[in-house]
Coordinates of C-alpha atoms and ligand atoms in Angstrom, one line a residue:
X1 CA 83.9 121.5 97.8
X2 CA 84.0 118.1 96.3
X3 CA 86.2 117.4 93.5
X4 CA 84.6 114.9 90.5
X5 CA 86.4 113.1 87.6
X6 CA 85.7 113.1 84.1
X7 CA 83.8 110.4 84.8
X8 CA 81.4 111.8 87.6
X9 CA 83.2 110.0 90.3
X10 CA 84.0 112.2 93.7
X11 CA 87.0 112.4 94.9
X12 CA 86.5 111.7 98.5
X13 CA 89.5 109.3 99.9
X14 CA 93.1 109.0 99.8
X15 CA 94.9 106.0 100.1
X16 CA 98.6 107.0 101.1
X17 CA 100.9 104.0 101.2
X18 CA 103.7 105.5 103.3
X19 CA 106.4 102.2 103.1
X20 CA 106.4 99.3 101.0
X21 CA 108.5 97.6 103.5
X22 CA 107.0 94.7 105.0
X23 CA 107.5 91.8 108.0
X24 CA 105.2 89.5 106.3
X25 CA 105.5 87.5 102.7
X26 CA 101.9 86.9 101.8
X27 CA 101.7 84.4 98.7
X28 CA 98.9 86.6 97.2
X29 CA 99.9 89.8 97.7
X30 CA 99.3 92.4 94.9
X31 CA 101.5 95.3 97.6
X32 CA 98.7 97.7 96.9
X33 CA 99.3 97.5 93.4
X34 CA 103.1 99.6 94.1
X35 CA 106.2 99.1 92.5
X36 CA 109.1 98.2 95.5
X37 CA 111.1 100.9 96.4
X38 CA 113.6 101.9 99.6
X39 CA 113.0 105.4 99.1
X40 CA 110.4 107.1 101.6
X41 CA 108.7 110.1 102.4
X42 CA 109.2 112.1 105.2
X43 CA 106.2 113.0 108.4
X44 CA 106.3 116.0 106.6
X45 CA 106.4 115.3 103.2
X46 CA 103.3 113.3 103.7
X47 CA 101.6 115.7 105.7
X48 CA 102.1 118.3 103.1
X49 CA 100.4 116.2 100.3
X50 CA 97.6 115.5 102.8
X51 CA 97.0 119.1 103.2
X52 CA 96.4 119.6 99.1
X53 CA 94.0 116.9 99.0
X54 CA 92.1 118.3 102.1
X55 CA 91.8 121.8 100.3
X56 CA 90.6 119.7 97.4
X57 CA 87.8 118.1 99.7
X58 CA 89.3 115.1 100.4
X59 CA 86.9 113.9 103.7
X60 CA 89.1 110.5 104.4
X61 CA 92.7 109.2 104.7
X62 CA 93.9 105.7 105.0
X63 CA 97.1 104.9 105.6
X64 CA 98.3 102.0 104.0
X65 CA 102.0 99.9 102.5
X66 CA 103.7 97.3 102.7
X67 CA 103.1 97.6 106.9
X68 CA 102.6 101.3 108.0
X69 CA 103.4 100.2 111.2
X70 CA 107.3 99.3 110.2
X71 CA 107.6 102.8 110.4
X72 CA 108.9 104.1 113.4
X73 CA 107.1 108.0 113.0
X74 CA 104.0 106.0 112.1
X75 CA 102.4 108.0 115.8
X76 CA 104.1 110.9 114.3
X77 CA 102.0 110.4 111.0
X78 CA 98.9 109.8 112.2
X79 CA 99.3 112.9 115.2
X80 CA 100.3 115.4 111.7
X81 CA 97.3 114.1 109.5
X82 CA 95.1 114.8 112.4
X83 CA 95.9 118.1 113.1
X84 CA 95.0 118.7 109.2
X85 CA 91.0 118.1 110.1
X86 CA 90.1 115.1 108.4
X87 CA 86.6 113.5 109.2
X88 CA 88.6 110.0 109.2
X89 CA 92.0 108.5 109.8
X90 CA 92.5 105.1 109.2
X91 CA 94.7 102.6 108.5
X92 CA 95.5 98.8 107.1
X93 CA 97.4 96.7 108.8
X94 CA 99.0 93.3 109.0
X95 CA 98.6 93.9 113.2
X96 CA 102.0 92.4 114.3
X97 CA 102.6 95.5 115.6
X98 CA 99.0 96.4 116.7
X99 CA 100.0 95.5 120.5
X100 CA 103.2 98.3 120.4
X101 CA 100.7 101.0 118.8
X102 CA 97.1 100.9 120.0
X103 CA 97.3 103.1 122.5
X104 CA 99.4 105.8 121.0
X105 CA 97.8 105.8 117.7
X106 CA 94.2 106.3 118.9
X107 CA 95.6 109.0 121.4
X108 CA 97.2 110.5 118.2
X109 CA 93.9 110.4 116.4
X110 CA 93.3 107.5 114.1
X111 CA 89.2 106.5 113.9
X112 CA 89.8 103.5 112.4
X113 CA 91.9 100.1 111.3
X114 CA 91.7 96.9 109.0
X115 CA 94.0 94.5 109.9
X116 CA 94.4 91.3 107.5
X117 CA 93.9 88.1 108.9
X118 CA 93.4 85.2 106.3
X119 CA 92.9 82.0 108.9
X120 CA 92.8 81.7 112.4
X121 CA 94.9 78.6 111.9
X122 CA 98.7 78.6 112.9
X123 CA 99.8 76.5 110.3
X124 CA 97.8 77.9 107.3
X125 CA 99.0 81.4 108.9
X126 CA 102.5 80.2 109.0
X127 CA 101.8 78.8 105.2
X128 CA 100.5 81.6 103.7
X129 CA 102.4 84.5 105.1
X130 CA 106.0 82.8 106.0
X131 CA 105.9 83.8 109.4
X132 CA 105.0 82.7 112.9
X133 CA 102.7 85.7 114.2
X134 CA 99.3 84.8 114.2
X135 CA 99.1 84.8 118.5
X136 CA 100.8 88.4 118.4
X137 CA 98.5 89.8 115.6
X138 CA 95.3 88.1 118.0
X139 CA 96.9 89.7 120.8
X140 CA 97.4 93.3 118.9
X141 CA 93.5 93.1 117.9
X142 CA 92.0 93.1 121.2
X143 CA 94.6 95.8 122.4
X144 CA 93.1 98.1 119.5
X145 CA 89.4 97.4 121.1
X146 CA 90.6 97.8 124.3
X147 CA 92.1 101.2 123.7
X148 CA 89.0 102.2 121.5
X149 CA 89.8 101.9 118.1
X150 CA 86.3 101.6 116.5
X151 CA 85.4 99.7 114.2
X152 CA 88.8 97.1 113.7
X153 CA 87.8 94.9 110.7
X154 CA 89.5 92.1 109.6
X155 CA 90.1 91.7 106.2
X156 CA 89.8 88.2 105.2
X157 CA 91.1 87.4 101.7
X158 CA 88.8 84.3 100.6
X159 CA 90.8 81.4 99.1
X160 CA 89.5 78.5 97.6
X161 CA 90.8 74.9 99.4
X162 CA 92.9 77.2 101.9
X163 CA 90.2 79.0 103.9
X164 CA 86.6 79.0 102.5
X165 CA 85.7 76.9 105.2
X166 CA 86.8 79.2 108.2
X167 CA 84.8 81.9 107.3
X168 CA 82.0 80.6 110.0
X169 CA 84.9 80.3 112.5
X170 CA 86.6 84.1 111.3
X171 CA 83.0 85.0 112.0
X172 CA 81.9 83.8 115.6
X173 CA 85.6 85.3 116.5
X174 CA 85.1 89.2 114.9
X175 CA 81.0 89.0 116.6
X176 CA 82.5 88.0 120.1
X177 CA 85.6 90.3 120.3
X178 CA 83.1 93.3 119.0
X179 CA 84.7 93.3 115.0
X180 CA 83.3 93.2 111.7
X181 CA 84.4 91.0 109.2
X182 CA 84.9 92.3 105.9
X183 CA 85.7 89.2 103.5
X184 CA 87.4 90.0 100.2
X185 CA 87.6 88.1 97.1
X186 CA 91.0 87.3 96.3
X187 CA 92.3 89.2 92.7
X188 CA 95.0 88.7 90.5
X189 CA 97.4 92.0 89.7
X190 CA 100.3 92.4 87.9
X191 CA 101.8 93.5 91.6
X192 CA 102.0 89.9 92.6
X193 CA 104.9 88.3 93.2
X194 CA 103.3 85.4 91.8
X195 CA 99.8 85.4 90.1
X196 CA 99.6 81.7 89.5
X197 CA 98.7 81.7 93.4
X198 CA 96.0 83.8 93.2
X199 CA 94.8 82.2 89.9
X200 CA 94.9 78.4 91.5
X201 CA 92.7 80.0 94.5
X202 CA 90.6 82.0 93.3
X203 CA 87.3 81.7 94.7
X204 CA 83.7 83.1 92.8
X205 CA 82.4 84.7 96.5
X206 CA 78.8 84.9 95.0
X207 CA 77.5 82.2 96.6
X208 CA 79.0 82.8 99.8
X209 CA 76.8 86.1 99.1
X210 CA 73.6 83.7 99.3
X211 CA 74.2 82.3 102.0
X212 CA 75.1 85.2 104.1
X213 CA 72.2 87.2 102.2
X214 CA 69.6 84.4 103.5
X215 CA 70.2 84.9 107.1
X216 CA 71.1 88.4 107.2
X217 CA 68.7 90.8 109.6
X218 CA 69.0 93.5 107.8
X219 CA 71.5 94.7 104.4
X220 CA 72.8 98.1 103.8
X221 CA 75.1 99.4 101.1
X222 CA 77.9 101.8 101.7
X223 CA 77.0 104.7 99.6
X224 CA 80.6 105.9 98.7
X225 CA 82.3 103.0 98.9
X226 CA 81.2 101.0 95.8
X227 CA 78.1 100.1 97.0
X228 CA 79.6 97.2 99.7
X229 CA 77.1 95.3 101.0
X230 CA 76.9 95.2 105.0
X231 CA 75.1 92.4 106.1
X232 CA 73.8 91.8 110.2
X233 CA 73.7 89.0 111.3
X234 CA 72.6 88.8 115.5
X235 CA 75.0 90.7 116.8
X236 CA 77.9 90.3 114.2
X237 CA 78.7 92.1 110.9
X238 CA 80.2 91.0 107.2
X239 CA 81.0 93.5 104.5
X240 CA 81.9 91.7 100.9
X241 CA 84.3 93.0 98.7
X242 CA 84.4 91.2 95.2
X243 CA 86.2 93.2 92.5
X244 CA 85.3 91.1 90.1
X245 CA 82.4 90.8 87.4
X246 CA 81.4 94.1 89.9
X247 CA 80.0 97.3 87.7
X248 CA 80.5 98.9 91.1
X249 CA 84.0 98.3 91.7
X250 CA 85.0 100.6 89.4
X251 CA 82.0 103.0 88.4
X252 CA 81.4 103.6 91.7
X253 CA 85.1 104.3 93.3
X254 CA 85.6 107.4 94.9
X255 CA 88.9 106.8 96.4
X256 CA 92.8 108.2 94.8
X257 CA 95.9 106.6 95.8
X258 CA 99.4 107.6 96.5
X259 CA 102.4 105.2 96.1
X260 CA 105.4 105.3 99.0
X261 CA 107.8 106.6 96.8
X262 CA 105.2 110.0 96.4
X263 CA 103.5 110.1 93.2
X264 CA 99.8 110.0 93.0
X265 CA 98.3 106.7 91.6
X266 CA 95.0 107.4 89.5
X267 CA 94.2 103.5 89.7
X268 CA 94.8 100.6 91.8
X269 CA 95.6 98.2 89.1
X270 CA 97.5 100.9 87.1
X271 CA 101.1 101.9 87.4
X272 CA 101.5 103.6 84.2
X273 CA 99.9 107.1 84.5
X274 CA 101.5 108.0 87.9
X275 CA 102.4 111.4 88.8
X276 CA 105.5 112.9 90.8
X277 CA 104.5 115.0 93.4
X278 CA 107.1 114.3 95.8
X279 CA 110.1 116.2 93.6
X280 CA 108.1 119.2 92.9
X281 CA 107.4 119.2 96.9
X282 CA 111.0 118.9 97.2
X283 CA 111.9 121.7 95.2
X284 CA 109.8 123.8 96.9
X285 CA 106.9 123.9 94.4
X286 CA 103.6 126.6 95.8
X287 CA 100.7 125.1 96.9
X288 CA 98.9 126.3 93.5
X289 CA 101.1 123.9 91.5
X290 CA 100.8 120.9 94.1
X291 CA 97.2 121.7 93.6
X292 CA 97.8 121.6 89.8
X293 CA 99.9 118.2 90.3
X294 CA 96.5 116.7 91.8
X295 CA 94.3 117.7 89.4
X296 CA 96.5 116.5 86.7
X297 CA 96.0 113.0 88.7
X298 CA 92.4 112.9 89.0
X299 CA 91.9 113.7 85.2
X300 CA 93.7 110.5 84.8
X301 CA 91.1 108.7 86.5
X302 CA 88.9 106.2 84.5
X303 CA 87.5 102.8 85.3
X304 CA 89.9 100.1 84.7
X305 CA 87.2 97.7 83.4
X306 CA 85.2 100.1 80.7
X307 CA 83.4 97.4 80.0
X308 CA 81.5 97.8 83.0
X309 CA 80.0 100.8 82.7
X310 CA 76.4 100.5 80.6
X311 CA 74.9 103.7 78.9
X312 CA 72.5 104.0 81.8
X313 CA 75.0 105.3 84.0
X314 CA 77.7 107.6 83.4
X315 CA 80.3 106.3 85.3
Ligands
LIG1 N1 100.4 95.4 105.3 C1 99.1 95.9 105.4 C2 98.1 94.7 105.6 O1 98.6 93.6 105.6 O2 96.9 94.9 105.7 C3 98.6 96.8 104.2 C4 98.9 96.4 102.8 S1 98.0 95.0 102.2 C5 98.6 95.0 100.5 C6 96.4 95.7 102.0 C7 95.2 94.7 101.8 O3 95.3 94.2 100.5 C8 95.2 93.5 102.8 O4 94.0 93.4 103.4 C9 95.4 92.3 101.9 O5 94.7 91.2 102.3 C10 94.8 92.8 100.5 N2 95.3 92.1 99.4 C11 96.6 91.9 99.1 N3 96.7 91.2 98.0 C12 95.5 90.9 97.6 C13 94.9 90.1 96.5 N4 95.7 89.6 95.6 N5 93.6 90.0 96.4 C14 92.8 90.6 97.3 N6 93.3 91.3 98.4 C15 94.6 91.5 98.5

């Protein structure tokens, strides 16, 4: 069973931010489009809402925050969601913490990780995210290959005059350690700290596109994920991710969203139709209401740019 929105779009991921904690201070951050809050859920608590989605057909789960890896049950996490029977686990991360976890997470049944790197610079790392990590997040990478985590992407936010000209560089490092790189175009939300940032730097990746479109082997587009491109080049891999001026983006995404303070988010750049699933959990609501609680959420659903969607496809 696959649940569809009003829209025609499946419901097919769930993108559970479990903390909104986090040991880095990126200058473009939109903090998954959440509001910051202390208040967390519980192994279980999350486990529970993972179950509703599953019985609504829900196929993948990615774990995301602020750092899921600042939590300390993170293993604990992962081992409960796996024991619910999804066909993927993953999660995003900033990888500080990738060395400490590797090993345990995989044994505890995650597929999958992204972990954001920007430059392989020290001082542009230090520049853009405040802190001094960059060796340890290298480090914490090979450690998730080694312990076979497959695949580890980097997600490379694209910033014009910061790093548009290590993306050759990001590359010949993700091909030789066995990664793909997935570069991203850099957006502006009303989450950031500061949009005047991501405004100053944003970069139009289209022509990047070119480029990487002329020597490409071979192209593919993920089906259910918006249509990505995956472009192979020798024995390295690029994914592209450009939100913007993209009828795909929206029309095409299949994915719902769950804030760390529990209530499910119908849209990444939306925080005003979310709804509270954590209380009614709390008060010992039956799994026929949580069920109702989600559905409530997906008829919320529609794509944040309208504009995008012609007559020729109902999106
Ligand atoms: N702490 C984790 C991490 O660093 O990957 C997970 C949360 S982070 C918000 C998730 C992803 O969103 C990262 O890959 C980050 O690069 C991306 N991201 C954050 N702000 C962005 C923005 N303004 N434009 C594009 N991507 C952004």
């Amino acid at each position: 069973m696959v649940i569809k929105d009003k829209y025609d779009r499946p419901i097919l991921s769930f993108r559970m931010s479990i903390t909104n904690r986090c040991n880095l201070n990126c200058l473009y951050c939109h903090h998954d489009g959440m509001i910051p809050s202390k208040d967390e859920m519980t192994p279980s608590e999350i486990a529970k809402i993972a179950e509703v989605a599953k019985d609504l057909g829900v196929k993948k789960i990615r774990l995301s925050g602020g750092e899921p890896l600042l939590r300390k049950d993170i293993v604990d996490i992962v081992d409960k969601l796996n024991q619910i029977g999804f066909k993927d686990i993953s999660l995003t991360t900033n990888g500080t913490f990738l060395s400490k976890y590797s090993q345990d997470l995989k044994n505890a049944g995650l597929d999958r990780i992204n972990v954001s790197l920007d430059t392989l610079n020290e001082d542009k790392y230090k520049f853009l995210t405040k802190k001094d990590y960059l060796s340890g997040v290298k480090e914490g990478i090979l450690k998730a290959v080694e312990y076979g985590i497959y695949p580890v992407k980097i997600n490379m936010v694209l910033m014009k005059g910061i790093n548009e000209d290590e993306i050759w560089d990001m590359f010949t490092f993700t091909r030789d350690n066995g990664l793909i790189l997935q570069l991203i175009e850099l957006m502006e939300s009303e989450s950031c700290d500061d949009n005047s940032f991501s405004k100053n730097h944003h970069l139009d990746i289209s022509s990047i596109e070119e480029e990487i479109k002329k020597i490409a082997d071979e192209v593919k587009l993920r089906k259910n994920m918006q249509n990505r491109p995956k472009y192979f080049i020798g024995k390295g891999e690029i994914e592209i991710v450009k939100p913007f001026d993209n009828t795909n983006f929206c029309q095409r995404c299949t994915r719902l969203r769950l804030t760390p303070t529990g209530k499910i988010k119908p849209c990444l750049l939306r925080n005003d139709n979310l709804i509270n699933i954590i209380n009614p959990i709390r008060n010992g609501a039956s799994d026929e209401e949580l069920k109702q609680i989600f559905l409530e959420g997906i008829s919320l659903r529609e794509p944040y740019n309208k504009a995008e969607c012609d007559k020729s496809y109902r999106c």
